[in-house]
Amino acid sequence: MRNLIHFISKYSYFFLFLLFEVFAFYILFLNNNYQGASFLNSTNAITGGLYSSYADWTDYLNLKEVNQTLAEENKRLQSQQFGSYTPLFENEIVLNDSVLQLKYVFLNSKVINNSTHRQNNYLTLNTGTLNGVKAGMGVIGPSGVVGVVKNVSEHYASVLSLLHRSAKISVKLKSSNYFGSLQWQGDNYRFGKVEDIPKHVQLNVGDTLVTSGFSATFPEGIATAVIQEFQPIEGDNFYDIKVKFLTDFKNLSQLYVVKNIYRTELEDLETLTGEGDD
Amino acid sequence: MIRSYFIYPVQFLVLVLLQVLILNNIQFSGYINPFLYLAFILWLPFETPKWLLMSISFLTGLTIDVFSNTMGMHTSASVFLAFCRPFFVELFAPRDGYEVNQRPSIQDLGLGWFLKYSAILVLCHHLFLFYVEVFRFTDFWNTLARAFSSAAFTLICIVIAEYFRVNVESKR
């Protein structure tokens, strides 16, 4: 026993080092868990408060670009409005509005902290549980998917960005319905990679990829990336596709948190069949 | 003597705020991000007990982690830096050892000493940090290049901050 105590006290410095490292790696793994909530993150009152007051100051710097993107989004939405279409033939189809039911609700929120240079990037939003944000909800920007909410506190939410090594979203070609998964490679923040699109599909550079709507997180058909270059993988049935994100992740300000009203219903069903995707 | 220790909490606050609010938003070519907060650990006096040095580094790393959502990464790397520091302090000691009032600074020990002391420790920290961040060896060379370029950049920032600190302290 005395020897043991002697041994420990002799190397106490090293043991302290090990103790701290074990704790550090423990919180590292706890946090890297894709869906797992961590107990320390930037949604707490101190860091969230600091970031939001800092954002109040720095917001003015990129107002011009933000207005530009919002105006373009408005233009796009305006052109999709019912009144912008005129029927080619009279009396052909009458769209009965009560057939449609609301499925997605969008909460707008502001980015108060953002990063693009790490391997695992996160954003912090200024909306929290009090605004109805819950972990697992999707986050989209004016020009495509941005990420998934990971942690929420009362006033803030921390979002796992698409620029995260474990972020993976299901996308499909806008022209056909072939789907694949979009992932970031950890290098340039403007480019990602799409896998699982079979070789026989006709692709073109500049084709748009939209969200597939398979998971309960994102609505279908949100344009997210365009094909930059592609080549078939040797000895495999799929393409290796390099895509460019439509969203500039360095310049994010106003985002929307997507709330799917039928989410629990869909998920319950999928766990029942054991086919939870994404 | 007691009075001189009050400077450390102030340094901590200033460096952490600088790091999370300004430097974390700076990236050159998408890769290089200076970690100036290391200067706080490097500047701690020689007589700091080892356990205290390590606990302070742990808290510093944890603070940076909480702010930048990189749970555990900066904590582990900072603790590693604190673990390495005493070895290099010994290794680079002048022939007669350090004097009582000397601190690890350019003013007290010269630019050459400070450069080698901070270069090797910053490099230890960055190599540890970047490999923990990617957590595999497939991108070995890419990660190595990132660690080295960031370390060079951090070192420049620390030396600039060091001259700034010398100026502020000599004015008082």
Short mmCIF file of C-alpha atoms in Angstrom, two decimals:
data_model
loop_
_atom_site.label_atom_id
_atom_site.label_comp_id
_atom_site.label_asym_id
_atom_site.label_seq_id
_atom_site.Cartn_x
_atom_site.Cartn_y
_atom_site.Cartn_z
CA MET A 1 0.00 0.00 0.00
CA ARG A 2 2.78 2.38 0.95
CA ASN A 3 4.53 1.56 -2.30
CA LEU A 4 1.39 2.30 -4.22
CA ILE A 5 0.98 5.69 -2.55
CA HIS A 6 4.64 6.42 -3.18
CA PHE A 7 4.24 5.45 -6.82
CA ILE A 8 1.17 7.61 -7.30
CA SER A 9 2.71 10.62 -5.57
CA LYS A 10 5.88 10.26 -7.59
CA TYR A 11 4.01 10.31 -10.87
CA SER A 12 1.13 12.48 -9.65
CA TYR A 13 1.81 14.99 -12.40
CA PHE A 14 1.43 12.35 -15.06
CA PHE A 15 -1.73 10.96 -13.45
CA LEU A 16 -3.23 14.43 -13.32
CA PHE A 17 -2.42 14.78 -17.01
CA LEU A 18 -4.14 11.48 -17.76
CA LEU A 19 -7.14 12.44 -15.67
CA PHE A 20 -7.63 15.71 -17.53
CA GLU A 21 -7.12 14.05 -20.91
CA VAL A 22 -9.64 11.34 -20.12
CA PHE A 23 -12.17 13.98 -19.16
CA ALA A 24 -11.42 15.99 -22.31
CA PHE A 25 -11.87 12.99 -24.56
CA TYR A 26 -14.99 11.99 -22.68
CA ILE A 27 -16.67 15.31 -23.51
CA LEU A 28 -15.26 15.11 -27.04
CA PHE A 29 -16.97 11.79 -27.69
CA LEU A 30 -20.12 12.87 -25.93
CA ASN A 31 -20.32 15.83 -28.27
CA ASN A 32 -19.38 13.99 -31.45
CA ASN A 33 -22.35 11.79 -31.07
CA TYR A 34 -24.51 12.87 -33.97
CA GLN A 35 -27.80 13.11 -32.18
CA GLY A 36 -26.58 13.07 -28.59
CA ALA A 37 -27.09 16.16 -26.53
CA SER A 38 -24.08 17.52 -24.74
CA PHE A 39 -24.16 19.31 -21.44
CA LEU A 40 -21.72 22.07 -22.36
CA ASN A 41 -22.26 24.01 -25.54
CA SER A 42 -22.62 27.49 -26.90
CA THR A 43 -26.36 27.65 -26.21
CA ASN A 44 -25.88 28.45 -22.54
CA ALA A 45 -26.79 31.88 -21.23
CA ILE A 46 -23.26 33.27 -20.95
CA THR A 47 -21.88 32.32 -24.35
CA GLY A 48 -25.22 32.82 -26.10
CA GLY A 49 -25.65 36.24 -24.53
CA LEU A 50 -22.14 37.28 -25.47
CA TYR A 51 -22.50 36.12 -29.04
CA SER A 52 -25.88 37.75 -29.53
CA SER A 53 -24.71 41.13 -28.25
CA TYR A 54 -21.62 40.82 -30.42
CA ALA A 55 -23.83 39.99 -33.40
CA ASP A 56 -25.87 43.12 -32.71
CA TRP A 57 -22.73 45.13 -33.47
CA THR A 58 -21.34 43.21 -36.39
CA ASP A 59 -24.65 42.61 -38.20
CA TYR A 60 -24.42 45.92 -39.99
CA LEU A 61 -21.27 44.88 -41.79
CA ASN A 62 -22.92 42.49 -44.20
CA LEU A 63 -26.41 43.96 -44.41
CA LYS A 64 -25.96 44.57 -48.11
CA GLU A 65 -25.34 40.94 -49.03
CA VAL A 66 -28.05 39.73 -46.66
CA ASN A 67 -30.58 42.06 -48.25
CA GLN A 68 -29.49 40.87 -51.66
CA THR A 69 -30.07 37.19 -50.84
CA LEU A 70 -33.39 37.90 -49.15
CA ALA A 71 -34.55 39.97 -52.12
CA GLU A 72 -33.66 37.13 -54.47
CA GLU A 73 -35.53 34.67 -52.35
CA ASN A 74 -38.55 36.98 -52.37
CA LYS A 75 -38.35 37.24 -56.12
CA ARG A 76 -38.29 33.47 -56.44
CA LEU A 77 -41.21 33.00 -54.06
CA GLN A 78 -43.15 35.82 -55.67
CA SER A 79 -42.85 34.11 -59.04
CA GLN A 80 -44.21 30.90 -57.55
CA GLN A 81 -47.32 32.56 -56.21
CA PHE A 82 -50.64 31.40 -57.45
CA GLY A 83 -51.39 34.79 -58.98
CA SER A 84 -48.25 34.70 -61.08
CA TYR A 85 -49.63 31.82 -63.14
CA THR A 86 -52.25 32.09 -65.75
CA PRO A 87 -54.22 29.03 -66.87
CA LEU A 88 -53.54 28.06 -70.49
CA PHE A 89 -57.02 26.72 -71.01
CA GLU A 90 -60.03 27.99 -69.17
CA ASN A 91 -62.10 25.60 -67.06
CA GLU A 92 -59.39 22.98 -67.03
CA ILE A 93 -58.40 22.47 -63.43
CA VAL A 94 -59.76 24.13 -60.38
CA LEU A 95 -57.30 23.95 -57.50
CA ASN A 96 -59.24 23.19 -54.39
CA ASP A 97 -57.36 24.74 -51.53
CA SER A 98 -58.86 22.67 -48.73
CA VAL A 99 -57.25 19.56 -50.24
CA LEU A 100 -53.87 20.82 -49.10
CA GLN A 101 -52.83 20.60 -45.52
CA LEU A 102 -50.05 22.50 -43.83
CA LYS A 103 -47.07 20.23 -43.23
CA TYR A 104 -44.07 22.48 -42.62
CA VAL A 105 -43.88 25.57 -40.46
CA PHE A 106 -40.89 27.91 -40.73
CA LEU A 107 -39.51 29.92 -37.85
CA ASN A 108 -37.14 32.65 -38.85
CA SER A 109 -34.06 33.10 -36.74
CA LYS A 110 -30.81 34.98 -36.87
CA VAL A 111 -27.30 33.52 -36.85
CA ILE A 112 -25.31 34.89 -33.94
CA ASN A 113 -22.23 32.70 -34.30
CA ASN A 114 -20.87 30.74 -37.22
CA SER A 115 -17.76 28.92 -38.35
CA THR A 116 -16.58 27.31 -41.58
CA HIS A 117 -12.92 26.50 -41.04
CA ARG A 118 -13.14 23.53 -38.68
CA GLN A 119 -13.74 19.92 -39.53
CA ASN A 120 -16.94 20.01 -37.53
CA ASN A 121 -18.70 23.32 -37.80
CA TYR A 122 -21.63 24.65 -35.81
CA LEU A 123 -23.84 27.73 -35.88
CA THR A 124 -25.67 29.37 -33.03
CA LEU A 125 -29.15 30.82 -33.60
CA ASN A 126 -31.02 33.35 -31.50
CA THR A 127 -34.16 31.22 -31.18
CA GLY A 128 -34.70 28.53 -28.57
CA THR A 129 -37.30 26.32 -26.95
CA LEU A 130 -39.39 29.38 -26.12
CA ASN A 131 -39.79 29.91 -29.88
CA GLY A 132 -40.63 26.28 -30.45
CA VAL A 133 -37.26 25.05 -31.68
CA LYS A 134 -36.48 21.44 -30.86
CA ALA A 135 -33.40 19.29 -31.36
CA GLY A 136 -33.46 17.47 -34.68
CA MET A 137 -35.28 20.14 -36.67
CA GLY A 138 -33.84 21.16 -40.02
CA VAL A 139 -32.42 24.60 -40.73
CA ILE A 140 -32.53 26.13 -44.20
CA GLY A 141 -31.27 29.41 -45.55
CA PRO A 142 -32.38 31.58 -48.46
CA SER A 143 -30.41 29.35 -50.83
CA GLY A 144 -30.57 25.82 -49.50
CA VAL A 145 -30.04 23.49 -46.58
CA VAL A 146 -27.82 24.76 -43.78
CA GLY A 147 -27.95 22.13 -41.04
CA VAL A 148 -29.81 20.37 -38.26
CA VAL A 149 -30.53 21.70 -34.76
CA LYS A 150 -28.44 19.84 -32.24
CA ASN A 151 -28.83 21.50 -28.85
CA VAL A 152 -31.46 23.95 -27.66
CA SER A 153 -31.70 26.13 -24.61
CA GLU A 154 -34.46 28.57 -23.76
CA HIS A 155 -33.22 31.37 -26.00
CA TYR A 156 -30.58 29.84 -28.23
CA ALA A 157 -30.09 26.89 -30.50
CA SER A 158 -26.88 25.29 -31.67
CA VAL A 159 -27.00 23.95 -35.22
CA LEU A 160 -24.85 21.21 -36.64
CA SER A 161 -23.84 22.75 -39.95
CA LEU A 162 -23.81 20.87 -43.24
CA LEU A 163 -20.06 21.53 -42.95
CA HIS A 164 -19.73 18.80 -40.32
CA ARG A 165 -18.05 15.47 -40.88
CA SER A 166 -21.06 13.54 -39.64
CA ALA A 167 -23.70 15.62 -41.45
CA LYS A 168 -25.30 13.76 -44.31
CA ILE A 169 -28.45 14.76 -46.13
CA SER A 170 -30.48 12.94 -48.68
CA VAL A 171 -30.67 14.76 -52.04
CA LYS A 172 -32.04 13.95 -55.45
CA LEU A 173 -31.57 15.24 -58.97
CA LYS A 174 -34.05 17.92 -59.82
CA SER A 175 -34.49 16.59 -63.35
CA SER A 176 -35.01 12.94 -62.43
CA ASN A 177 -35.80 11.28 -59.13
CA TYR A 178 -32.47 9.53 -58.57
CA PHE A 179 -31.32 10.16 -55.04
CA GLY A 180 -27.99 10.11 -53.25
CA SER A 181 -26.44 11.47 -50.11
CA LEU A 182 -24.68 14.80 -49.86
CA GLN A 183 -21.73 15.13 -47.56
CA TRP A 184 -18.95 17.59 -46.92
CA GLN A 185 -15.38 16.40 -47.35
CA GLY A 186 -13.81 18.70 -44.78
CA ASP A 187 -11.71 20.71 -47.22
CA ASN A 188 -13.15 23.65 -49.14
CA TYR A 189 -16.31 25.04 -47.56
CA ARG A 190 -17.89 25.74 -50.96
CA PHE A 191 -17.82 22.13 -52.22
CA GLY A 192 -19.28 18.81 -51.15
CA LYS A 193 -19.64 15.34 -52.52
CA VAL A 194 -22.66 13.29 -53.56
CA GLU A 195 -22.59 9.51 -53.41
CA ASP A 196 -24.88 6.68 -54.44
CA ILE A 197 -26.13 8.03 -57.76
CA PRO A 198 -25.93 5.10 -60.21
CA LYS A 199 -23.74 5.24 -63.34
CA HIS A 200 -26.51 4.86 -65.87
CA VAL A 201 -28.09 8.19 -64.98
CA GLN A 202 -27.43 10.99 -67.46
CA LEU A 203 -25.71 13.83 -65.62
CA ASN A 204 -24.67 17.29 -66.71
CA VAL A 205 -22.42 19.84 -65.09
CA GLY A 206 -24.68 22.45 -63.55
CA ASP A 207 -27.54 20.07 -62.71
CA THR A 208 -29.32 21.10 -59.53
CA LEU A 209 -29.65 18.80 -56.55
CA VAL A 210 -32.66 19.29 -54.32
CA THR A 211 -33.61 17.78 -50.98
CA SER A 212 -35.35 14.45 -51.38
CA GLY A 213 -37.89 14.90 -48.62
CA PHE A 214 -37.33 11.31 -47.49
CA SER A 215 -36.50 12.28 -43.95
CA ALA A 216 -38.82 14.24 -41.73
CA THR A 217 -36.25 17.01 -41.42
CA PHE A 218 -36.44 18.93 -44.69
CA PRO A 219 -39.29 19.59 -47.10
CA GLU A 220 -38.90 18.15 -50.57
CA GLY A 221 -37.36 20.13 -53.40
CA ILE A 222 -35.14 22.71 -51.72
CA ALA A 223 -32.34 23.48 -54.16
CA THR A 224 -29.11 22.90 -52.27
CA ALA A 225 -26.18 22.27 -54.60
CA VAL A 226 -25.18 22.17 -58.26
CA ILE A 227 -22.96 19.60 -59.92
CA GLN A 228 -19.44 20.91 -60.46
CA GLU A 229 -17.79 17.83 -61.92
CA PHE A 230 -18.46 14.10 -61.98
CA GLN A 231 -16.80 10.86 -62.99
CA PRO A 232 -17.77 7.21 -62.69
CA ILE A 233 -15.94 5.29 -59.96
CA GLU A 234 -13.80 2.45 -61.36
CA GLY A 235 -15.26 -0.92 -60.52
CA ASP A 236 -18.30 0.49 -58.84
CA ASN A 237 -21.82 1.24 -59.91
CA PHE A 238 -21.89 4.81 -58.78
CA TYR A 239 -20.64 8.24 -59.75
CA ASP A 240 -18.18 10.31 -57.81
CA ILE A 241 -19.83 13.74 -57.94
CA LYS A 242 -18.33 17.00 -56.75
CA VAL A 243 -20.98 19.61 -56.07
CA LYS A 244 -20.96 23.28 -55.19
CA PHE A 245 -23.21 24.38 -52.34
CA LEU A 246 -25.63 27.12 -53.30
CA THR A 247 -25.34 28.53 -49.80
CA ASP A 248 -22.29 30.59 -48.97
CA PHE A 249 -21.71 29.33 -45.44
CA LYS A 250 -19.47 32.25 -44.59
CA ASN A 251 -22.26 34.71 -45.19
CA LEU A 252 -25.28 33.50 -43.25
CA SER A 253 -27.64 35.78 -41.39
CA GLN A 254 -31.35 35.06 -41.60
CA LEU A 255 -32.28 31.38 -41.54
CA TYR A 256 -35.44 29.34 -41.12
CA VAL A 257 -35.92 26.49 -38.69
CA VAL A 258 -38.17 23.89 -40.29
CA LYS A 259 -40.81 22.34 -38.11
CA ASN A 260 -42.49 19.27 -39.54
CA ILE A 261 -45.95 18.90 -38.07
CA TYR A 262 -46.12 15.19 -38.85
CA ARG A 263 -42.60 14.42 -37.73
CA THR A 264 -43.43 12.18 -34.79
CA GLU A 265 -45.99 10.31 -36.85
CA LEU A 266 -43.46 9.59 -39.61
CA GLU A 267 -40.74 8.61 -37.18
CA ASP A 268 -42.97 6.35 -35.16
CA LEU A 269 -43.97 4.56 -38.31
CA GLU A 270 -40.40 4.20 -39.49
CA THR A 271 -39.12 2.85 -36.19
CA LEU A 272 -42.03 0.41 -36.25
CA THR A 273 -40.80 -0.95 -39.59
CA GLY A 274 -37.16 -0.46 -38.58
CA GLU A 275 -36.36 1.65 -41.59
CA GLY A 276 -35.42 4.97 -40.05
CA ASP A 277 -33.46 6.74 -42.77
CA ASP A 278 -30.96 9.59 -42.56
CA MET B 1 4.67 40.63 -5.73
CA ILE B 2 1.05 39.78 -4.99
CA ARG B 3 -0.04 42.71 -7.09
CA SER B 4 1.70 41.38 -10.18
CA TYR B 5 -0.52 38.27 -10.20
CA PHE B 6 -3.62 40.36 -10.77
CA ILE B 7 -2.53 40.83 -14.35
CA TYR B 8 -3.24 37.16 -15.18
CA PRO B 9 -7.06 37.17 -14.88
CA VAL B 10 -7.07 40.32 -17.01
CA GLN B 11 -4.89 38.65 -19.61
CA PHE B 12 -7.15 35.62 -19.56
CA LEU B 13 -10.25 37.70 -20.17
CA VAL B 14 -8.69 39.79 -22.93
CA LEU B 15 -7.16 36.82 -24.74
CA VAL B 16 -10.30 34.66 -24.55
CA LEU B 17 -12.49 37.48 -25.82
CA LEU B 18 -10.04 38.25 -28.62
CA GLN B 19 -9.97 34.58 -29.54
CA VAL B 20 -13.70 33.85 -29.60
CA LEU B 21 -14.96 37.13 -30.98
CA ILE B 22 -12.31 38.10 -33.50
CA LEU B 23 -9.69 35.47 -34.22
CA ASN B 24 -12.16 32.58 -34.54
CA ASN B 25 -13.68 34.49 -37.45
CA ILE B 26 -10.37 34.91 -39.22
CA GLN B 27 -9.35 32.23 -41.67
CA PHE B 28 -6.81 32.48 -44.42
CA SER B 29 -7.44 30.19 -47.37
CA GLY B 30 -10.03 28.32 -45.34
CA TYR B 31 -7.48 26.55 -43.18
CA ILE B 32 -5.36 28.80 -41.09
CA ASN B 33 -6.79 29.98 -37.84
CA PRO B 34 -4.56 31.55 -35.18
CA PHE B 35 -5.01 30.41 -31.59
CA LEU B 36 -3.72 33.38 -29.67
CA TYR B 37 -5.20 32.19 -26.38
CA LEU B 38 -2.16 29.93 -26.01
CA ALA B 39 -0.17 33.04 -25.12
CA PHE B 40 -1.96 33.02 -21.77
CA ILE B 41 -0.55 29.59 -20.90
CA LEU B 42 2.88 30.47 -22.27
CA TRP B 43 3.03 33.66 -20.21
CA LEU B 44 2.30 32.03 -16.85
CA PRO B 45 5.28 32.52 -14.49
CA PHE B 46 7.96 29.82 -14.13
CA GLU B 47 7.17 29.29 -10.46
CA THR B 48 3.58 28.16 -11.19
CA PRO B 49 3.17 24.70 -9.62
CA LYS B 50 2.73 21.98 -12.23
CA TRP B 51 -0.72 20.97 -11.05
CA LEU B 52 -1.89 24.57 -11.13
CA LEU B 53 -0.43 25.08 -14.59
CA MET B 54 -2.32 22.05 -15.81
CA SER B 55 -5.59 23.03 -14.13
CA ILE B 56 -5.39 26.55 -15.54
CA SER B 57 -4.72 25.18 -19.03
CA PHE B 58 -7.62 22.81 -18.65
CA LEU B 59 -9.98 25.65 -17.76
CA THR B 60 -8.65 27.84 -20.55
CA GLY B 61 -9.14 25.10 -23.13
CA LEU B 62 -12.58 24.33 -21.78
CA THR B 63 -13.60 27.99 -22.04
CA ILE B 64 -12.49 28.14 -25.67
CA ASP B 65 -14.30 24.86 -26.36
CA VAL B 66 -17.56 26.05 -24.86
CA PHE B 67 -17.46 29.16 -27.00
CA SER B 68 -16.49 27.50 -30.23
CA ASN B 69 -18.52 24.29 -29.92
CA THR B 70 -15.46 22.10 -30.24
CA MET B 71 -16.05 20.22 -26.99
CA GLY B 72 -12.90 18.57 -25.70
CA MET B 73 -10.56 19.45 -28.56
CA HIS B 74 -8.96 22.58 -27.18
CA THR B 75 -9.20 21.18 -23.65
CA SER B 76 -7.15 18.11 -24.49
CA ALA B 77 -4.64 20.04 -26.59
CA SER B 78 -4.15 22.72 -23.92
CA VAL B 79 -3.65 20.11 -21.22
CA PHE B 80 -1.10 18.47 -23.47
CA LEU B 81 0.64 21.83 -23.89
CA ALA B 82 0.73 22.27 -20.11
CA PHE B 83 2.13 18.77 -19.78
CA CYS B 84 4.94 19.56 -22.23
CA ARG B 85 5.78 23.01 -20.91
CA PRO B 86 7.93 22.04 -17.88
CA PHE B 87 10.13 19.77 -20.03
CA PHE B 88 10.92 22.51 -22.50
CA VAL B 89 11.34 25.10 -19.78
CA GLU B 90 14.00 22.79 -18.29
CA LEU B 91 15.55 22.08 -21.67
CA PHE B 92 15.91 25.71 -22.65
CA ALA B 93 17.07 26.90 -19.22
CA PRO B 94 20.13 29.17 -19.22
CA ARG B 95 23.31 27.65 -17.80
CA ASP B 96 22.74 29.10 -14.33
CA GLY B 97 19.01 28.41 -14.27
CA TYR B 98 16.30 31.03 -14.26
CA GLU B 99 16.49 33.99 -11.93
CA VAL B 100 13.81 34.60 -9.34
CA ASN B 101 12.05 37.46 -11.04
CA GLN B 102 12.37 36.24 -14.59
CA ARG B 103 9.21 35.52 -16.49
CA PRO B 104 8.86 33.74 -19.82
CA SER B 105 8.97 36.88 -21.94
CA ILE B 106 11.07 38.55 -24.62
CA GLN B 107 11.91 41.30 -22.19
CA ASP B 108 13.49 39.00 -19.61
CA LEU B 109 15.01 36.25 -21.72
CA GLY B 110 15.40 37.67 -25.20
CA LEU B 111 13.70 37.10 -28.53
CA GLY B 112 15.68 33.97 -29.42
CA TRP B 113 14.72 32.17 -26.25
CA PHE B 114 11.08 33.21 -26.48
CA LEU B 115 10.84 32.13 -30.12
CA LYS B 116 12.14 28.62 -29.58
CA TYR B 117 10.14 28.20 -26.37
CA SER B 118 6.83 29.25 -27.93
CA ALA B 119 7.49 27.68 -31.35
CA ILE B 120 7.98 24.19 -29.96
CA LEU B 121 5.05 24.41 -27.53
CA VAL B 122 2.68 25.92 -30.10
CA LEU B 123 3.66 23.16 -32.51
CA CYS B 124 2.99 20.48 -29.86
CA HIS B 125 -0.43 22.00 -29.23
CA HIS B 126 -1.36 22.36 -32.91
CA LEU B 127 -0.27 18.87 -33.92
CA PHE B 128 -2.31 17.43 -31.06
CA LEU B 129 -5.30 19.67 -31.84
CA PHE B 130 -5.43 19.04 -35.58
CA TYR B 131 -5.04 15.28 -35.30
CA VAL B 132 -7.71 15.12 -32.61
CA GLU B 133 -9.94 17.21 -34.87
CA VAL B 134 -9.75 14.90 -37.92
CA PHE B 135 -9.32 11.86 -35.68
CA ARG B 136 -7.73 9.55 -38.22
CA PHE B 137 -4.54 9.30 -40.17
CA THR B 138 -5.90 9.10 -43.71
CA ASP B 139 -5.40 12.81 -44.39
CA PHE B 140 -2.01 12.68 -42.70
CA TRP B 141 -0.05 15.10 -44.90
CA ASN B 142 -2.91 17.49 -45.36
CA THR B 143 -3.43 17.69 -41.60
CA LEU B 144 0.30 18.08 -41.02
CA ALA B 145 0.44 20.99 -43.43
CA ARG B 146 -2.54 22.62 -41.74
CA ALA B 147 -0.98 22.18 -38.30
CA PHE B 148 2.33 23.70 -39.39
CA SER B 149 0.84 26.65 -41.23
CA SER B 150 -1.53 27.45 -38.38
CA ALA B 151 1.30 27.10 -35.86
CA ALA B 152 3.43 29.58 -37.80
CA PHE B 153 0.55 32.01 -37.86
CA THR B 154 -0.22 31.55 -34.16
CA LEU B 155 3.44 32.13 -33.36
CA ILE B 156 3.47 35.43 -35.25
CA CYS B 157 0.35 36.54 -33.36
CA ILE B 158 1.87 35.55 -30.02
CA VAL B 159 5.09 37.47 -30.72
CA ILE B 160 3.09 40.56 -31.71
CA ALA B 161 0.96 40.21 -28.57
CA GLU B 162 4.14 39.81 -26.55
CA TYR B 163 5.57 43.13 -27.78
CA PHE B 164 2.21 44.72 -27.12
CA ARG B 165 2.21 43.38 -23.57
CA VAL B 166 5.73 44.65 -22.95
CA ASN B 167 4.64 48.10 -24.10
CA VAL B 168 1.53 48.15 -21.91
CA GLU B 169 3.44 46.96 -18.86
CA SER B 170 6.33 49.37 -19.22
CA LYS B 171 3.90 52.29 -19.43
CA ARG B 172 2.42 51.51 -16.03
#
